[in-house]
mmCIF file of C-alpha atoms in Angstrom:
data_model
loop_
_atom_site.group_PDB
_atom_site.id
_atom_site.type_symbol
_atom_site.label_atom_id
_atom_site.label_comp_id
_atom_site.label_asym_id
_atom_site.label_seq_id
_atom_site.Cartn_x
_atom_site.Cartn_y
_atom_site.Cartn_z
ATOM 1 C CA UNK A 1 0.000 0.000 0.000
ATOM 2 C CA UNK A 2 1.638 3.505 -1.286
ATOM 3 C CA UNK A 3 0.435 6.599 0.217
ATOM 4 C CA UNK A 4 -3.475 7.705 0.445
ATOM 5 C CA UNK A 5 -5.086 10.963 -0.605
ATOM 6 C CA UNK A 6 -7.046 12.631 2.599
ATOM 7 C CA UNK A 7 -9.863 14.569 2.788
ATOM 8 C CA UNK A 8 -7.735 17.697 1.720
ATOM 9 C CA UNK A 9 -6.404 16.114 -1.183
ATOM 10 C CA UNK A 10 -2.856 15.508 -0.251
ATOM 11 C CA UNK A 11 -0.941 11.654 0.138
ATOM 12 C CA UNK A 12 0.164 10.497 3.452
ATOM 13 C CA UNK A 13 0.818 7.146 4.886
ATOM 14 C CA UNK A 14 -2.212 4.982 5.329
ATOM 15 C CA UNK A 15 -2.273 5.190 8.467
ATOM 16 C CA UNK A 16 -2.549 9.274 9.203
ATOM 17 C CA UNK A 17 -5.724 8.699 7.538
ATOM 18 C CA UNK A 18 -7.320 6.625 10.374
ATOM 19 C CA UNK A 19 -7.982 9.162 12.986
ATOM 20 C CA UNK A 20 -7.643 13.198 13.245
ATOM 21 C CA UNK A 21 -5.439 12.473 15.882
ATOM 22 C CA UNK A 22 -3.208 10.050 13.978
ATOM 23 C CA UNK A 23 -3.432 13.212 10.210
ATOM 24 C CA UNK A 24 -2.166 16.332 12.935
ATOM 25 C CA UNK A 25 0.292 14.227 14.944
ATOM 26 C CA UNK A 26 1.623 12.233 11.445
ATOM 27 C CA UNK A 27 1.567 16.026 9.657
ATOM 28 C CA UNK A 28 3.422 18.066 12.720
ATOM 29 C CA UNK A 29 6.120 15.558 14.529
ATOM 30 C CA UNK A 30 6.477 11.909 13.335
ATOM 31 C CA UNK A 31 9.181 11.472 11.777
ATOM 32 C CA UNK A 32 10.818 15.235 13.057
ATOM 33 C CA UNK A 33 13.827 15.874 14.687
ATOM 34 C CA UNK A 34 13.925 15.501 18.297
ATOM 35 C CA UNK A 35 16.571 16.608 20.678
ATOM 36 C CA UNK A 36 16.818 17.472 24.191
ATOM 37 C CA UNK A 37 17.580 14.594 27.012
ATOM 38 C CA UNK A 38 14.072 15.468 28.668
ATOM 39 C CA UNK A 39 12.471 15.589 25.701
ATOM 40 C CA UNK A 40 14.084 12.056 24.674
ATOM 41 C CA UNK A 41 13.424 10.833 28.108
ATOM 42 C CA UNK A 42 9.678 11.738 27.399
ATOM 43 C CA UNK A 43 9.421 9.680 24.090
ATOM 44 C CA UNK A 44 10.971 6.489 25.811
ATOM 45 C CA UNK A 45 8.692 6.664 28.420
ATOM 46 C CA UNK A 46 5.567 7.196 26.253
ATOM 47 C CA UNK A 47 6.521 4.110 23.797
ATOM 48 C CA UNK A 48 7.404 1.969 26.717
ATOM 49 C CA UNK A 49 3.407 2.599 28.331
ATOM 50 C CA UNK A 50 2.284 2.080 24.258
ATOM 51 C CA UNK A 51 3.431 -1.953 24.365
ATOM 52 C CA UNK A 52 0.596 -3.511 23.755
ATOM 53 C CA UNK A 53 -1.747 -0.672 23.566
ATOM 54 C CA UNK A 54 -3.041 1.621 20.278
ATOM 55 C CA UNK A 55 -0.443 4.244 19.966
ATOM 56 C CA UNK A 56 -4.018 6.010 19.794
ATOM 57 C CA UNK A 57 -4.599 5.215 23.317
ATOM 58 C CA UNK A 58 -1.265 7.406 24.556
ATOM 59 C CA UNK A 59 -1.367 10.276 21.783
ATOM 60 C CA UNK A 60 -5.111 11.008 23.609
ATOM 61 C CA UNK A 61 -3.797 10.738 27.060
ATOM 62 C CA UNK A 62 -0.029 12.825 26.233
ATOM 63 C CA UNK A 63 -1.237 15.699 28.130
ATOM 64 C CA UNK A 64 -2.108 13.859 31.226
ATOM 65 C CA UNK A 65 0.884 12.103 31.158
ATOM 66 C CA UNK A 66 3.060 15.327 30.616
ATOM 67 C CA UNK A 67 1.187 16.681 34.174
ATOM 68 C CA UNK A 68 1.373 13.260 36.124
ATOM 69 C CA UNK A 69 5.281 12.858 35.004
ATOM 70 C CA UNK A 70 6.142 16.480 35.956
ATOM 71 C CA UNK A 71 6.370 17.344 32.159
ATOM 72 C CA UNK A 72 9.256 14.480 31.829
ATOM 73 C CA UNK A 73 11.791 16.473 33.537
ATOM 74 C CA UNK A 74 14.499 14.037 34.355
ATOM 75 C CA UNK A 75 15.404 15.486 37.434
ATOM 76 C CA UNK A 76 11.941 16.080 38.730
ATOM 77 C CA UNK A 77 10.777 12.175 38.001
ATOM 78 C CA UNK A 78 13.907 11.292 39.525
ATOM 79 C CA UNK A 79 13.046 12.761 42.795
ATOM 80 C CA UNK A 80 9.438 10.563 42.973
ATOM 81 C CA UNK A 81 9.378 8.277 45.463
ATOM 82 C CA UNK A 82 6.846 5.167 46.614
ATOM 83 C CA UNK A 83 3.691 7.953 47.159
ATOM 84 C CA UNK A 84 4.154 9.123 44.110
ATOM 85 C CA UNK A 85 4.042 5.948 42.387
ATOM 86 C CA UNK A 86 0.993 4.576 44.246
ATOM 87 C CA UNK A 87 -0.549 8.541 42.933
ATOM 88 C CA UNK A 88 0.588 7.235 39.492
ATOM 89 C CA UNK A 89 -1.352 4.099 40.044
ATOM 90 C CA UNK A 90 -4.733 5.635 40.763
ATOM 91 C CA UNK A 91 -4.188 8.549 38.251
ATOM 92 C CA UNK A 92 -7.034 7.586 35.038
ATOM 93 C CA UNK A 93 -4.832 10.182 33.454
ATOM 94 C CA UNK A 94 -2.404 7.407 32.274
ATOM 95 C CA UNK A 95 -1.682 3.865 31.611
ATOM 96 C CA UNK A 96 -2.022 2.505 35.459
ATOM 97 C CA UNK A 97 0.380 0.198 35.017
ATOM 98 C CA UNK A 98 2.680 -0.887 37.649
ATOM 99 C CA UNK A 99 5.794 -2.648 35.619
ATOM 100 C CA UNK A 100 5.475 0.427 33.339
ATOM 101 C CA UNK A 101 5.123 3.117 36.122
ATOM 102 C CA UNK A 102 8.199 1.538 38.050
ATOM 103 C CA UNK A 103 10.700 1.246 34.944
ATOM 104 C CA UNK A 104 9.453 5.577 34.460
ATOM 105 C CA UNK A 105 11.112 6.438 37.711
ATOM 106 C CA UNK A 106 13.723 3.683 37.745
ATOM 107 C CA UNK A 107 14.807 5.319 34.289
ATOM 108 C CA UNK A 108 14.694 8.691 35.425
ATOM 109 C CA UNK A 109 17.289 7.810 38.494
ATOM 110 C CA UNK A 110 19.390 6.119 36.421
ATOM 111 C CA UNK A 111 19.425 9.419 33.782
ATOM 112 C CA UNK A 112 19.791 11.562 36.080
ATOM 113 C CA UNK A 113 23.406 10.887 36.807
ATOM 114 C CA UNK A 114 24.252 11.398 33.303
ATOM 115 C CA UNK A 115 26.131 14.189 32.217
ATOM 116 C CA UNK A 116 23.958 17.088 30.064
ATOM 117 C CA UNK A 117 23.313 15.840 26.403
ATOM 118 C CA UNK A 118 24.270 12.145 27.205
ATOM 119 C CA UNK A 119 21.308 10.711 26.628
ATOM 120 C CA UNK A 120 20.847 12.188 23.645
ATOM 121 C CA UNK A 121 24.176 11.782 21.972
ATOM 122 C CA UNK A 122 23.647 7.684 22.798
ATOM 123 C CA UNK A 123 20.355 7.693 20.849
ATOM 124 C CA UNK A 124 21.453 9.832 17.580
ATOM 125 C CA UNK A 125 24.863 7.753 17.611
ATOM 126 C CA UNK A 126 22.693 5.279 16.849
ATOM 127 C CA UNK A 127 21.020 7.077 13.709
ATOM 128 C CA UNK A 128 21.370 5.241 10.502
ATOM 129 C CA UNK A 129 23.331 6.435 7.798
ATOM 130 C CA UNK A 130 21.796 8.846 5.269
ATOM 131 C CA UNK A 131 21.103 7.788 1.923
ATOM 132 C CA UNK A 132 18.186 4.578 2.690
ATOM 133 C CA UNK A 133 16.010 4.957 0.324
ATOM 134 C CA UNK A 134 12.324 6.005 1.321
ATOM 135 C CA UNK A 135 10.229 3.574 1.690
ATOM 136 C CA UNK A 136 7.727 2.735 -1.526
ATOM 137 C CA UNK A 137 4.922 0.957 0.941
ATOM 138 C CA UNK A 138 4.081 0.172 3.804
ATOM 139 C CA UNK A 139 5.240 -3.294 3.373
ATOM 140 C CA UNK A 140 8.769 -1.216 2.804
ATOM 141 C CA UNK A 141 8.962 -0.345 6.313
ATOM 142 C CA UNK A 142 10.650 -2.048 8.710
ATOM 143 C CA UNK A 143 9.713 -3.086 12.713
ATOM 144 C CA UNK A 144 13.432 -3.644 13.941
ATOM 145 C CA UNK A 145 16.819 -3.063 12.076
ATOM 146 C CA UNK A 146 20.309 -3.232 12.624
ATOM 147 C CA UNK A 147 20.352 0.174 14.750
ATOM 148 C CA UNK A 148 17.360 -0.212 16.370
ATOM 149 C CA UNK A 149 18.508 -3.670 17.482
ATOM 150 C CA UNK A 150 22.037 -1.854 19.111
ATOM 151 C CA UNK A 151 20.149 1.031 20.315
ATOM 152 C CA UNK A 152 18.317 -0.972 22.455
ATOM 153 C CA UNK A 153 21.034 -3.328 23.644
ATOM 154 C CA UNK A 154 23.242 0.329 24.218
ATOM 155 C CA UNK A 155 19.907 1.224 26.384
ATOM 156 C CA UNK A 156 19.906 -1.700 28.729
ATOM 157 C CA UNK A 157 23.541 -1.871 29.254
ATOM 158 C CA UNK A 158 23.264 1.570 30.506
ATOM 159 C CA UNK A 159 20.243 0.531 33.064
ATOM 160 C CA UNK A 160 17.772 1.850 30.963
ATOM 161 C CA UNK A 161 14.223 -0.937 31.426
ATOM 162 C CA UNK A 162 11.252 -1.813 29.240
ATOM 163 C CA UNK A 163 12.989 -0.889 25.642
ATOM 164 C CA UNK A 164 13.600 -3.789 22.986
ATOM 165 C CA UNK A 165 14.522 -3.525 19.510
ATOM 166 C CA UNK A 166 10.796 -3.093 18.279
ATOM 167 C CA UNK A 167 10.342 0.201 21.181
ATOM 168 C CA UNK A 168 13.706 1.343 20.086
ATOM 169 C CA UNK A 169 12.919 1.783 16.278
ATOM 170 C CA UNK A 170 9.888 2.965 16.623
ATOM 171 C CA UNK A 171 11.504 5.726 19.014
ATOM 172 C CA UNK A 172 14.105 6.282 16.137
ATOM 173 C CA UNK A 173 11.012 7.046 13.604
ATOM 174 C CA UNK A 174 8.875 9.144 15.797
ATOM 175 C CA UNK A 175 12.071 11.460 16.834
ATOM 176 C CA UNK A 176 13.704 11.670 13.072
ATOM 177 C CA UNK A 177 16.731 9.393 13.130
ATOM 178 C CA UNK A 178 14.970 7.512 10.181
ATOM 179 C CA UNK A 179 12.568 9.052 7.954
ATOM 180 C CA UNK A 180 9.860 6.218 7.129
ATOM 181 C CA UNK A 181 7.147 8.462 5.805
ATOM 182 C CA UNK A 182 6.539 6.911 2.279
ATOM 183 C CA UNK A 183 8.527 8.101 -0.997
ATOM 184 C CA UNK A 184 5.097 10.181 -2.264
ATOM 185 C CA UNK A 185 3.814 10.989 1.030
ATOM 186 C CA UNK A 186 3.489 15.005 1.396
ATOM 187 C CA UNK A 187 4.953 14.737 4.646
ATOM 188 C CA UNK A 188 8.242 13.642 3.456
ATOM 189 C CA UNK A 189 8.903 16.388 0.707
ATOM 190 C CA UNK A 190 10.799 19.041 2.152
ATOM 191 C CA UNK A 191 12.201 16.825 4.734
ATOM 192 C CA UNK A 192 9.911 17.484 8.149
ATOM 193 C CA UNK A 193 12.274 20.086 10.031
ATOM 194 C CA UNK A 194 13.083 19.703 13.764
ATOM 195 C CA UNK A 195 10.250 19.788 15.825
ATOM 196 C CA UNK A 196 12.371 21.270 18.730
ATOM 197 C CA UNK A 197 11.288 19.312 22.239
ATOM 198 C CA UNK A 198 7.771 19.271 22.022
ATOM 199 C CA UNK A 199 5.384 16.445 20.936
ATOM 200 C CA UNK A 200 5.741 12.826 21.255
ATOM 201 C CA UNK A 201 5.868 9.810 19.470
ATOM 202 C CA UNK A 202 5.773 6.931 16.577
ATOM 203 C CA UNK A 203 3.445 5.044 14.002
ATOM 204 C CA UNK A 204 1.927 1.686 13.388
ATOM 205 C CA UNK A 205 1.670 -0.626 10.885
ATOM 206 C CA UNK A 206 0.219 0.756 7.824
ATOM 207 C CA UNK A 207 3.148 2.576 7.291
ATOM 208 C CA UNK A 208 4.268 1.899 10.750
ATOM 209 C CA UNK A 209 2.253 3.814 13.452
ATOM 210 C CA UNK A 210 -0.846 2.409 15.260
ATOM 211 C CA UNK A 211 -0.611 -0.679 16.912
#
């Protein structure tokens, strides 16, 4: 499956076309430049609480995640201790989920002992090189590569929890180390620009976003 006309006219991946939620958030970050260790931290964290949930399901609840997780501030999650995850637990807000909750502030310790810009120098070393050519269909894009696969292995060694190869490429597409919108896909042409620290993200299948 190549890319879809919208409502509007223009071609996106298949699966922008889904939701509204799915056309503005494919249209304004997936697939953009992200840098910024708490901005980072904030996209591990979100695709960690999407396994095994509708990426759907956390774009709708970002903003109550951003104000139960002290706006992913590294240093602020850091300093959360056993109240705050039992407030986490009861909070409808977000994914209650314990494993999930616990590996958010274990992750947050662990980063905040790294030195300013760490975190984010690990994940872009870990960028593919440019030149892959964009992907035709959907069938063209991949669920774990190469990178993705030492990304997340680079993670874990480093105490990071809950990221695999799968959580680790989709990170790398939602923040802009790949660029897996498809070849005529509007989105892709001009390359998306950064999209500073703001936003959060990835895709599922049908181009690679929902799942």
């Amino acid at each position: 499956m190549t890319a879809l006309a919208g409502a509007d006219g223009a071609l996106r991946c298949p699966w922008a076309l889904a939701t509204e939620d799915y056309t503005a958030y494919h249209d304004t970050e997936w697939g953009r430049a992200v840098h910024g260790d708490d901005a980072l931290y904030e996209r591990l964290c979100l695709e960690a609480f999407q396994s095994g949930l509708s990426w759907l399901t956390i774009l709708r609840r970002r903003e109550g995640f951003r104000a139960a997780f002290a706006n992913f501030e590294i240093a602020a999650v850091a300093a959360f201790d056993h109240r705050d995850a039992e407030r986490l637990l009861a909070d409808e807000r977000i994914i209650r989920n314990r494993a999930k909750i616990d590996a958010t502030l274990a992750n947050a310790r662990v980063l905040a002992d790294w030195e300013p810009g760490e975190l984010d120098t690990l994940i872009w070393s870990h960028a593919p090189e440019p030149g892959r050519p964009a992907p035709a269909s959907i069938t063209d894009v991949p669920a774990v590569t190469t990178e993705s696969t030492a990304l997340a292995k680079a993670l874990k060694k480093a105490g990071i929890r809950f990221v695999g190869p799968t959580t680790a490429y989709a990170l790398m597409q939602a923040c802009g180390l790949v660029n897996d919108h498809l070849a005529d896909c509007t989105a892709r042409t001009p390359a998306a620009p950064p999209a500073a620290e703001a936003g959060a993200g990835r895709a599922p299948a049908a181009g690679q976003r929902p799942r």
